[in-house]
Amino acid sequence: SKQQDETMGYTSERNLVSSNQLESTQKKLSIEDFVMLNQLGKGAFGKVFKVKKKDNCKIYALKAMNKKQIFDSNLEQNAVIEKEVLNNNKHPFIVNLKYSFQSQTKLYFVLEYIDGGEFYQILQRTQGLPEPVVQFVAAEVILALEYLNMKLNIIYRDLKPENLLLTKSGHVKLTDFGLATKRKENNQKSYTLVGTTEYLAPEIIRKEGHSFEVDLWTLGILIYEMITGKTPFAHPERNQNKIQYLILKNNPIYPPTMSRDAKDLINSLLQTNPQLRLGANGYDSIKNHSYFSKINWQDLYEQKVKSPL
Ligand code: ADE
C-alpha cells in the first residue's frame, strides 16, 4: 500500500525519481514495457534479467530489487547511492544506467546490456592469466575506482571478478553498486561489515571503521587472483573465521613465478594500515608503479587500447 511505501522510507522515492534527468522527459516506465528474456545474475537484493524494451526492441539488463528487503537490512541509502552513481556516471569502464522506475514493492534499474560475458568465468577457466591481460584488466579497473573514489566520492566496497563484466570488444565494465557508500567529509570512516569474505580489508574485519582505502586492498586481492587464479587468503574449507584470521595475519604467499613488479605492487596494496597502502595519497602512485610501465593511461581511458582478451 501507499502507507507501507511511506513507512519503508520511500520518501527516498523523492531522491530516486526527481533527481533523474533521464526520466523527466519521458513517461514513466513499468515492467509492462519490457519482455523478460532470461536471468543474468543474482545479487543480495534481487535478480538481474536480460530484457527487451517493447517500443525500441533494444536489449537491456534489468535489475529488480525488493524494497522491503533493502529496507529491512537498513541499506535503503545504498539503493539511492547506486542510482546516483549510475545516473552521474559517464565513465567508459562503469555500467551505464538507462532508466529507472519502481512498483509498490520493487525498484528497477534498466542498465546497458554488456554482451561480452563475465570476467570471473574467464578467470575460472585458467590457473591465472598472462601478465599483459592482468595489466590491462587491472588498469581499466583502476580508472573506474579512481573515478568512483575521487570524482564521485564513493567507496565501491565490492570489487571482485563477479562484478566485472566484459564488452564484446573485451573492455571492462564495473557493475553492482549495491554495497557502495558515500565517502564522508574528511574521509571519516564507515563501520558496516560488508563485502565478500576473501576480499575483506583488515580494517573492515576489525570494525575499526573504513574508507576508500578498502578499495585499494581489494584491488591488491583482485590482481593476486588474476595472476595466480586464487585469492591470497583463500581457505580450502571456505571457513569464514579462518579466512578472517588469515587476512589479519596478512602473510600472503607469492609464488616464485610471480614477477618482481607484481609482487611489489600487490605487497604495496595489501598493507594492513590503510594509510600506508599504495594509492592512499592518490591513484597516481598506482598508475606510476613499474608494473604498469607499459600502460598509456590516456589512451586506455579513450579506449584506444585494443583488449588482449
Ligand atoms: N549481469 C549483470 N549486469 C549485467 C549487464 N549490465 N549486462 C549483462 N549482464 C549483466
Short mmCIF file of N, CA, C and O and ligand atoms in Angstrom, two decimals, residues 39-42 47-50 60-63 95-96 110-118 162-163 165-166 173-176, ligand 1:
data_model
loop_
_atom_site.label_atom_id
_atom_site.label_comp_id
_atom_site.label_asym_id
_atom_site.label_seq_id
_atom_site.Cartn_x
_atom_site.Cartn_y
_atom_site.Cartn_z
N GLN A 39 17.36 -14.89 -16.94
CA GLN A 39 18.06 -14.33 -15.79
C GLN A 39 19.55 -14.28 -16.05
O GLN A 39 20.13 -15.22 -16.59
N LEU A 40 20.19 -13.15 -15.71
CA LEU A 40 21.62 -12.99 -15.92
C LEU A 40 22.40 -13.21 -14.65
O LEU A 40 23.53 -13.68 -14.67
N GLY A 41 21.80 -12.84 -13.53
CA GLY A 41 22.54 -12.94 -12.27
C GLY A 41 21.64 -12.71 -11.08
O GLY A 41 20.45 -12.45 -11.22
N LYS A 42 22.27 -12.82 -9.92
CA LYS A 42 21.52 -12.70 -8.68
C LYS A 42 22.39 -11.93 -7.70
O LYS A 42 23.56 -12.26 -7.52
N LYS A 47 17.36 -9.80 -8.53
CA LYS A 47 17.90 -10.50 -9.69
C LYS A 47 18.12 -9.55 -10.85
O LYS A 47 17.51 -8.50 -10.93
N VAL A 48 18.98 -9.97 -11.77
CA VAL A 48 19.21 -9.21 -12.99
C VAL A 48 18.72 -10.06 -14.16
O VAL A 48 19.07 -11.24 -14.27
N PHE A 49 17.89 -9.46 -15.00
CA PHE A 49 17.33 -10.18 -16.15
C PHE A 49 17.76 -9.53 -17.45
O PHE A 49 17.91 -8.30 -17.52
N LYS A 50 17.92 -10.34 -18.46
CA LYS A 50 18.06 -9.82 -19.82
C LYS A 50 16.64 -9.51 -20.29
O LYS A 50 15.76 -10.37 -20.19
N TYR A 60 18.36 -4.83 -22.85
CA TYR A 60 18.93 -4.21 -21.65
C TYR A 60 19.09 -5.26 -20.56
O TYR A 60 18.57 -6.38 -20.68
N ALA A 61 19.81 -4.89 -19.50
CA ALA A 61 19.85 -5.71 -18.28
C ALA A 61 18.96 -5.01 -17.25
O ALA A 61 19.17 -3.84 -16.95
N LEU A 62 17.95 -5.70 -16.76
CA LEU A 62 17.02 -5.12 -15.79
C LEU A 62 17.34 -5.66 -14.41
O LEU A 62 17.30 -6.87 -14.17
N LYS A 63 17.70 -4.76 -13.50
CA LYS A 63 17.97 -5.18 -12.13
C LYS A 63 16.74 -4.87 -11.28
O LYS A 63 16.33 -3.72 -11.18
N VAL A 95 29.23 0.38 -15.78
CA VAL A 95 27.94 0.12 -16.45
C VAL A 95 27.04 1.35 -16.35
O VAL A 95 26.95 1.99 -15.31
N ASN A 96 26.37 1.67 -17.45
CA ASN A 96 25.52 2.85 -17.55
C ASN A 96 24.07 2.56 -17.20
O ASN A 96 23.54 1.53 -17.59
N VAL A 110 17.25 -0.09 -15.19
CA VAL A 110 17.46 -0.61 -16.54
C VAL A 110 18.87 -0.20 -16.97
O VAL A 110 19.16 0.99 -17.15
N LEU A 111 19.74 -1.19 -17.08
CA LEU A 111 21.16 -0.94 -17.36
C LEU A 111 21.49 -1.30 -18.79
O LEU A 111 20.81 -2.12 -19.41
N GLU A 112 22.55 -0.70 -19.30
CA GLU A 112 23.00 -1.12 -20.62
C GLU A 112 23.37 -2.60 -20.54
O GLU A 112 23.89 -3.07 -19.52
N TYR A 113 23.07 -3.34 -21.57
CA TYR A 113 23.39 -4.76 -21.60
C TYR A 113 24.82 -4.94 -22.07
O TYR A 113 25.20 -4.46 -23.14
N ILE A 114 25.61 -5.62 -21.24
CA ILE A 114 27.02 -5.83 -21.57
C ILE A 114 27.17 -7.24 -22.11
O ILE A 114 26.90 -8.21 -21.40
N ASP A 115 27.63 -7.34 -23.36
CA ASP A 115 27.46 -8.59 -24.08
C ASP A 115 28.71 -9.45 -24.25
O ASP A 115 28.73 -10.37 -25.05
N GLY A 116 29.75 -9.19 -23.46
CA GLY A 116 30.98 -9.99 -23.61
C GLY A 116 31.17 -11.04 -22.54
O GLY A 116 32.19 -11.71 -22.49
N GLY A 117 30.18 -11.18 -21.65
CA GLY A 117 30.28 -12.20 -20.61
C GLY A 117 30.90 -11.69 -19.32
O GLY A 117 31.22 -10.51 -19.19
N GLU A 118 31.03 -12.60 -18.38
CA GLU A 118 31.53 -12.24 -17.06
C GLU A 118 33.00 -12.60 -16.96
O GLU A 118 33.43 -13.67 -17.38
N GLU A 162 33.41 -11.36 -10.05
CA GLU A 162 31.98 -11.49 -10.36
C GLU A 162 31.35 -10.15 -10.75
O GLU A 162 30.31 -10.12 -11.41
N ASN A 163 31.95 -9.05 -10.32
CA ASN A 163 31.38 -7.74 -10.62
C ASN A 163 32.04 -7.04 -11.80
O ASN A 163 31.82 -5.86 -12.03
N LEU A 165 32.16 -7.10 -15.72
CA LEU A 165 31.60 -7.60 -16.98
C LEU A 165 32.54 -7.20 -18.11
O LEU A 165 33.35 -6.30 -17.96
N LEU A 166 32.40 -7.90 -19.23
CA LEU A 166 33.23 -7.58 -20.38
C LEU A 166 32.35 -7.19 -21.56
O LEU A 166 31.29 -7.78 -21.78
N LYS A 173 33.67 -3.52 -17.63
CA LYS A 173 32.59 -2.68 -17.09
C LYS A 173 32.30 -3.11 -15.66
O LYS A 173 31.88 -4.25 -15.43
N LEU A 174 32.53 -2.21 -14.74
CA LEU A 174 32.25 -2.47 -13.33
C LEU A 174 30.73 -2.37 -13.12
O LEU A 174 30.10 -1.43 -13.60
N THR A 175 30.17 -3.35 -12.40
CA THR A 175 28.73 -3.34 -12.17
C THR A 175 28.43 -3.59 -10.69
O THR A 175 29.33 -3.92 -9.93
N ASP A 176 27.18 -3.45 -10.33
CA ASP A 176 26.67 -3.75 -8.99
C ASP A 176 27.19 -2.80 -7.91
O ASP A 176 28.22 -3.05 -7.29
N1 ADE B 1 24.78 -9.11 -15.47
C1 ADE B 1 24.65 -8.18 -14.52
N2 ADE B 1 24.55 -6.97 -15.06
C2 ADE B 1 24.63 -7.12 -16.40
C3 ADE B 1 24.63 -6.23 -17.52
N3 ADE B 1 24.51 -4.92 -17.35
N4 ADE B 1 24.78 -6.76 -18.74
C4 ADE B 1 24.93 -8.08 -18.88
N5 ADE B 1 24.94 -8.95 -17.89
C5 ADE B 1 24.81 -8.49 -16.66
#
